Short mmCIF file of N, CA and C in Angstrom, two decimals:
data_model
loop_
_atom_site.label_atom_id
_atom_site.label_comp_id
_atom_site.label_asym_id
_atom_site.label_seq_id
_atom_site.Cartn_x
_atom_site.Cartn_y
_atom_site.Cartn_z
N MET A 262 25.62 103.20 120.47
CA MET A 262 25.36 103.42 119.07
C MET A 262 25.55 104.90 118.75
N GLN A 263 26.02 105.15 117.56
CA GLN A 263 26.21 106.53 117.13
C GLN A 263 24.89 107.18 116.74
N ILE A 264 23.97 106.39 116.19
CA ILE A 264 22.65 106.88 115.80
C ILE A 264 21.67 106.41 116.86
N PRO A 265 20.87 107.30 117.45
CA PRO A 265 19.94 106.89 118.51
C PRO A 265 18.94 105.84 118.02
N LEU A 266 18.58 104.94 118.90
CA LEU A 266 17.58 103.92 118.62
C LEU A 266 16.27 104.58 118.23
N GLN A 267 15.65 104.08 117.17
CA GLN A 267 14.33 104.55 116.75
C GLN A 267 13.36 103.40 116.85
N VAL A 268 12.22 103.62 117.51
CA VAL A 268 11.19 102.59 117.63
C VAL A 268 9.89 103.19 117.14
N THR A 269 9.24 102.50 116.19
CA THR A 269 7.97 102.94 115.64
C THR A 269 6.92 101.88 115.92
N PHE A 270 5.76 102.31 116.39
CA PHE A 270 4.63 101.41 116.62
C PHE A 270 3.57 101.72 115.58
N GLU A 271 3.14 100.70 114.83
CA GLU A 271 2.11 100.88 113.82
C GLU A 271 0.87 100.07 114.20
N GLY A 272 -0.27 100.71 114.22
CA GLY A 272 -1.52 100.02 114.52
C GLY A 272 -1.75 99.79 116.00
N CYS A 273 -0.91 100.39 116.84
CA CYS A 273 -1.07 100.24 118.28
C CYS A 273 -0.40 101.43 118.97
N ASP A 274 -0.79 101.64 120.22
CA ASP A 274 -0.17 102.70 121.00
C ASP A 274 1.23 102.28 121.44
N PRO A 275 2.16 103.22 121.56
CA PRO A 275 3.49 102.88 122.07
C PRO A 275 3.39 102.23 123.44
N SER A 276 4.22 101.22 123.64
CA SER A 276 4.20 100.47 124.89
C SER A 276 5.54 100.63 125.60
N VAL A 277 5.48 101.08 126.85
CA VAL A 277 6.70 101.23 127.64
C VAL A 277 7.39 99.87 127.87
N PRO A 278 6.64 98.80 128.24
CA PRO A 278 7.31 97.50 128.41
C PRO A 278 7.92 96.97 127.10
N ALA A 279 7.23 97.17 125.97
CA ALA A 279 7.78 96.71 124.69
C ALA A 279 9.05 97.50 124.35
N ARG A 280 9.01 98.80 124.58
CA ARG A 280 10.19 99.64 124.32
C ARG A 280 11.36 99.19 125.19
N ALA A 281 11.10 98.88 126.45
CA ALA A 281 12.16 98.42 127.36
C ALA A 281 12.74 97.09 126.87
N ALA A 282 11.89 96.18 126.41
CA ALA A 282 12.36 94.89 125.89
C ALA A 282 13.22 95.10 124.65
N ILE A 283 12.80 96.01 123.77
CA ILE A 283 13.56 96.30 122.57
C ILE A 283 14.93 96.88 122.95
N GLU A 284 14.96 97.80 123.89
CA GLU A 284 16.23 98.39 124.31
C GLU A 284 17.18 97.34 124.87
N ARG A 285 16.64 96.39 125.65
CA ARG A 285 17.49 95.30 126.19
C ARG A 285 18.06 94.45 125.06
N GLU A 286 17.22 94.12 124.08
CA GLU A 286 17.68 93.27 122.97
C GLU A 286 18.70 94.00 122.10
N VAL A 287 18.50 95.29 121.88
CA VAL A 287 19.46 96.08 121.11
C VAL A 287 20.80 96.13 121.84
N GLU A 288 20.76 96.28 123.15
CA GLU A 288 22.00 96.27 123.93
C GLU A 288 22.73 94.94 123.78
N ARG A 289 21.97 93.85 123.77
CA ARG A 289 22.59 92.53 123.56
C ARG A 289 23.24 92.45 122.18
N LEU A 290 22.54 93.01 121.16
CA LEU A 290 23.12 93.02 119.81
C LEU A 290 24.41 93.84 119.77
N GLU A 291 24.40 94.98 120.43
CA GLU A 291 25.60 95.82 120.46
C GLU A 291 26.76 95.11 121.12
N ASN A 292 26.49 94.35 122.16
CA ASN A 292 27.55 93.59 122.83
C ASN A 292 28.03 92.45 121.94
N HIS A 293 27.16 91.95 121.08
CA HIS A 293 27.51 90.86 120.17
C HIS A 293 28.37 91.36 119.01
N ASN A 294 28.08 92.59 118.55
CA ASN A 294 28.81 93.13 117.41
C ASN A 294 28.96 94.64 117.58
N ARG A 295 30.16 95.10 117.79
CA ARG A 295 30.43 96.51 118.05
C ARG A 295 30.38 97.38 116.78
N HIS A 296 30.16 96.79 115.63
CA HIS A 296 30.09 97.55 114.39
C HIS A 296 28.71 98.13 114.13
N ILE A 297 27.73 97.82 114.97
CA ILE A 297 26.38 98.35 114.81
C ILE A 297 26.39 99.81 115.25
N ILE A 298 25.96 100.70 114.34
CA ILE A 298 25.95 102.12 114.70
C ILE A 298 24.53 102.69 114.75
N GLY A 299 23.54 101.93 114.30
CA GLY A 299 22.17 102.41 114.33
C GLY A 299 21.18 101.27 114.26
N CYS A 300 19.98 101.53 114.79
CA CYS A 300 18.94 100.51 114.79
C CYS A 300 17.57 101.19 114.75
N HIS A 301 16.70 100.69 113.87
CA HIS A 301 15.32 101.15 113.80
C HIS A 301 14.42 99.93 113.88
N GLU A 302 13.55 99.94 114.86
CA GLU A 302 12.59 98.85 115.07
C GLU A 302 11.21 99.34 114.71
N THR A 303 10.46 98.51 114.02
CA THR A 303 9.06 98.81 113.74
C THR A 303 8.23 97.66 114.29
N VAL A 304 7.31 97.99 115.20
CA VAL A 304 6.41 97.01 115.79
C VAL A 304 5.05 97.22 115.12
N ILE A 305 4.56 96.18 114.44
CA ILE A 305 3.31 96.27 113.70
C ILE A 305 2.28 95.39 114.38
N ALA A 306 1.17 96.00 114.79
CA ALA A 306 0.10 95.27 115.47
C ALA A 306 -0.67 94.44 114.46
N PRO A 307 -1.29 93.33 114.94
CA PRO A 307 -2.10 92.51 114.03
C PRO A 307 -3.28 93.32 113.49
N SER A 308 -3.65 93.00 112.29
CA SER A 308 -4.79 93.67 111.66
C SER A 308 -6.08 93.17 112.30
N HIS A 309 -7.02 94.07 112.50
CA HIS A 309 -8.31 93.69 113.06
C HIS A 309 -9.21 93.04 112.02
N LYS A 310 -8.79 93.07 110.75
CA LYS A 310 -9.58 92.46 109.67
C LYS A 310 -9.46 90.95 109.67
N HIS A 311 -8.33 90.45 110.15
CA HIS A 311 -8.10 89.01 110.17
C HIS A 311 -8.34 88.48 111.57
N HIS A 312 -8.96 87.32 111.65
CA HIS A 312 -9.28 86.75 112.95
C HIS A 312 -8.33 85.63 113.36
N HIS A 313 -7.59 85.07 112.41
CA HIS A 313 -6.72 83.94 112.72
C HIS A 313 -5.33 84.12 112.11
N GLY A 314 -4.34 83.59 112.78
CA GLY A 314 -3.01 83.48 112.21
C GLY A 314 -2.18 84.74 112.16
N THR A 315 -2.67 85.82 112.73
CA THR A 315 -1.84 87.01 112.70
C THR A 315 -1.42 87.38 114.11
N GLY A 316 -0.26 87.89 114.23
CA GLY A 316 0.26 88.36 115.50
C GLY A 316 1.10 89.59 115.24
N PHE A 317 1.78 90.04 116.24
CA PHE A 317 2.65 91.20 116.08
C PHE A 317 3.82 90.84 115.17
N HIS A 318 4.23 91.80 114.36
CA HIS A 318 5.42 91.66 113.53
C HIS A 318 6.43 92.70 113.99
N VAL A 319 7.68 92.30 114.07
CA VAL A 319 8.75 93.23 114.46
C VAL A 319 9.78 93.23 113.34
N HIS A 320 10.01 94.39 112.78
CA HIS A 320 11.01 94.56 111.73
C HIS A 320 12.21 95.28 112.34
N ILE A 321 13.40 94.76 112.05
CA ILE A 321 14.63 95.32 112.58
C ILE A 321 15.50 95.78 111.42
N SER A 322 15.87 97.03 111.44
CA SER A 322 16.81 97.57 110.45
C SER A 322 18.06 98.02 111.19
N LEU A 323 19.18 97.40 110.86
CA LEU A 323 20.45 97.74 111.51
C LEU A 323 21.34 98.49 110.54
N THR A 324 22.09 99.43 111.07
CA THR A 324 23.14 100.09 110.31
C THR A 324 24.46 99.58 110.89
N VAL A 325 25.22 98.91 110.04
CA VAL A 325 26.47 98.29 110.47
C VAL A 325 27.60 98.82 109.61
N VAL A 326 28.71 99.17 110.25
CA VAL A 326 29.87 99.67 109.53
C VAL A 326 31.00 98.66 109.69
N ASN A 327 31.59 98.32 108.57
CA ASN A 327 32.73 97.41 108.57
C ASN A 327 33.90 98.19 107.97
N HIS A 328 34.80 98.63 108.82
CA HIS A 328 35.92 99.46 108.38
C HIS A 328 37.00 98.61 107.71
N ALA A 329 37.45 99.09 106.57
CA ALA A 329 38.57 98.42 105.89
C ALA A 329 39.87 98.78 106.59
N SER A 330 40.83 97.94 106.43
CA SER A 330 42.14 98.20 107.00
C SER A 330 42.73 99.47 106.40
N SER A 331 43.32 100.32 107.23
CA SER A 331 43.92 101.56 106.73
C SER A 331 45.16 101.28 105.89
N ASP A 332 45.72 100.08 105.99
CA ASP A 332 46.90 99.72 105.20
C ASP A 332 46.52 99.25 103.80
N ASP A 333 45.23 99.09 103.54
CA ASP A 333 44.76 98.58 102.25
C ASP A 333 44.83 99.70 101.21
N LYS A 334 45.79 99.62 100.31
CA LYS A 334 45.99 100.65 99.28
C LYS A 334 44.84 100.67 98.28
N ARG A 335 44.10 99.56 98.18
CA ARG A 335 42.97 99.51 97.24
C ARG A 335 41.90 100.53 97.60
N SER A 336 41.75 100.84 98.90
CA SER A 336 40.67 101.74 99.31
C SER A 336 40.99 103.21 99.00
N GLU A 337 42.17 103.47 98.44
CA GLU A 337 42.51 104.84 98.06
C GLU A 337 41.72 105.29 96.83
N HIS A 338 41.19 104.35 96.07
CA HIS A 338 40.41 104.66 94.87
C HIS A 338 38.94 104.45 95.19
N ILE A 339 38.12 105.49 94.99
CA ILE A 339 36.72 105.45 95.42
C ILE A 339 35.94 104.31 94.76
N GLU A 340 36.17 104.08 93.47
CA GLU A 340 35.41 103.03 92.78
C GLU A 340 35.72 101.66 93.38
N VAL A 341 36.97 101.43 93.70
CA VAL A 341 37.37 100.14 94.29
C VAL A 341 36.79 100.02 95.70
N ALA A 342 36.84 101.10 96.48
CA ALA A 342 36.31 101.07 97.84
C ALA A 342 34.81 100.79 97.82
N VAL A 343 34.08 101.42 96.88
CA VAL A 343 32.64 101.18 96.77
C VAL A 343 32.37 99.74 96.37
N LYS A 344 33.09 99.25 95.38
CA LYS A 344 32.92 97.87 94.92
C LYS A 344 33.19 96.89 96.05
N ASP A 345 34.26 97.11 96.81
CA ASP A 345 34.61 96.22 97.93
C ASP A 345 33.54 96.25 99.02
N ALA A 346 33.00 97.45 99.31
CA ALA A 346 31.98 97.57 100.35
C ALA A 346 30.72 96.81 99.95
N PHE A 347 30.31 96.92 98.69
CA PHE A 347 29.11 96.21 98.25
C PHE A 347 29.36 94.71 98.15
N ALA A 348 30.55 94.31 97.82
CA ALA A 348 30.88 92.88 97.81
C ALA A 348 30.78 92.31 99.23
N ALA A 349 31.26 93.08 100.21
CA ALA A 349 31.15 92.65 101.60
C ALA A 349 29.69 92.56 102.03
N ALA A 350 28.87 93.51 101.59
CA ALA A 350 27.44 93.48 101.92
C ALA A 350 26.77 92.26 101.30
N ARG A 351 27.12 91.94 100.06
CA ARG A 351 26.54 90.73 99.42
C ARG A 351 26.94 89.47 100.18
N ARG A 352 28.20 89.39 100.60
CA ARG A 352 28.64 88.22 101.37
C ARG A 352 27.85 88.10 102.68
N GLN A 353 27.63 89.22 103.35
CA GLN A 353 26.86 89.19 104.60
C GLN A 353 25.43 88.76 104.35
N LEU A 354 24.82 89.25 103.26
CA LEU A 354 23.45 88.84 102.93
C LEU A 354 23.40 87.35 102.58
N ASP A 355 24.40 86.86 101.85
CA ASP A 355 24.46 85.43 101.53
C ASP A 355 24.59 84.59 102.79
N ASP A 356 25.44 85.03 103.73
CA ASP A 356 25.59 84.31 105.00
C ASP A 356 24.28 84.29 105.77
N LEU A 357 23.57 85.41 105.78
CA LEU A 357 22.28 85.48 106.45
C LEU A 357 21.28 84.55 105.80
N ALA A 358 21.25 84.50 104.48
CA ALA A 358 20.31 83.63 103.75
C ALA A 358 20.60 82.16 104.05
N LYS A 359 21.87 81.80 104.16
CA LYS A 359 22.24 80.41 104.45
C LYS A 359 21.75 79.97 105.83
N ARG A 360 21.70 80.92 106.78
CA ARG A 360 21.27 80.59 108.14
C ARG A 360 19.76 80.51 108.27
N SER A 361 19.04 81.06 107.31
CA SER A 361 17.57 81.08 107.38
C SER A 361 16.96 79.76 107.01
#
């Protein structure tokens, strides 16, 4: 990855085994998709106020770059390149929503 992995622990002390597990899973993601350039994980401990139904939550934020073809003349205009990039992001979010 171009951007170093960031791991944040909230409500608990940092855990070496948890960090190692996260690093293994991030490596698997990188092997799955080479366009990932950054990853930030947040591990949130269960609240002590609740006695039932809560567990650890893990939030994953990925930075992914999808390069347009250099032969695409449309990307020579900034407004078109921005519009195309956001259209691609919407398609990816729609695909993700369909799988959920």
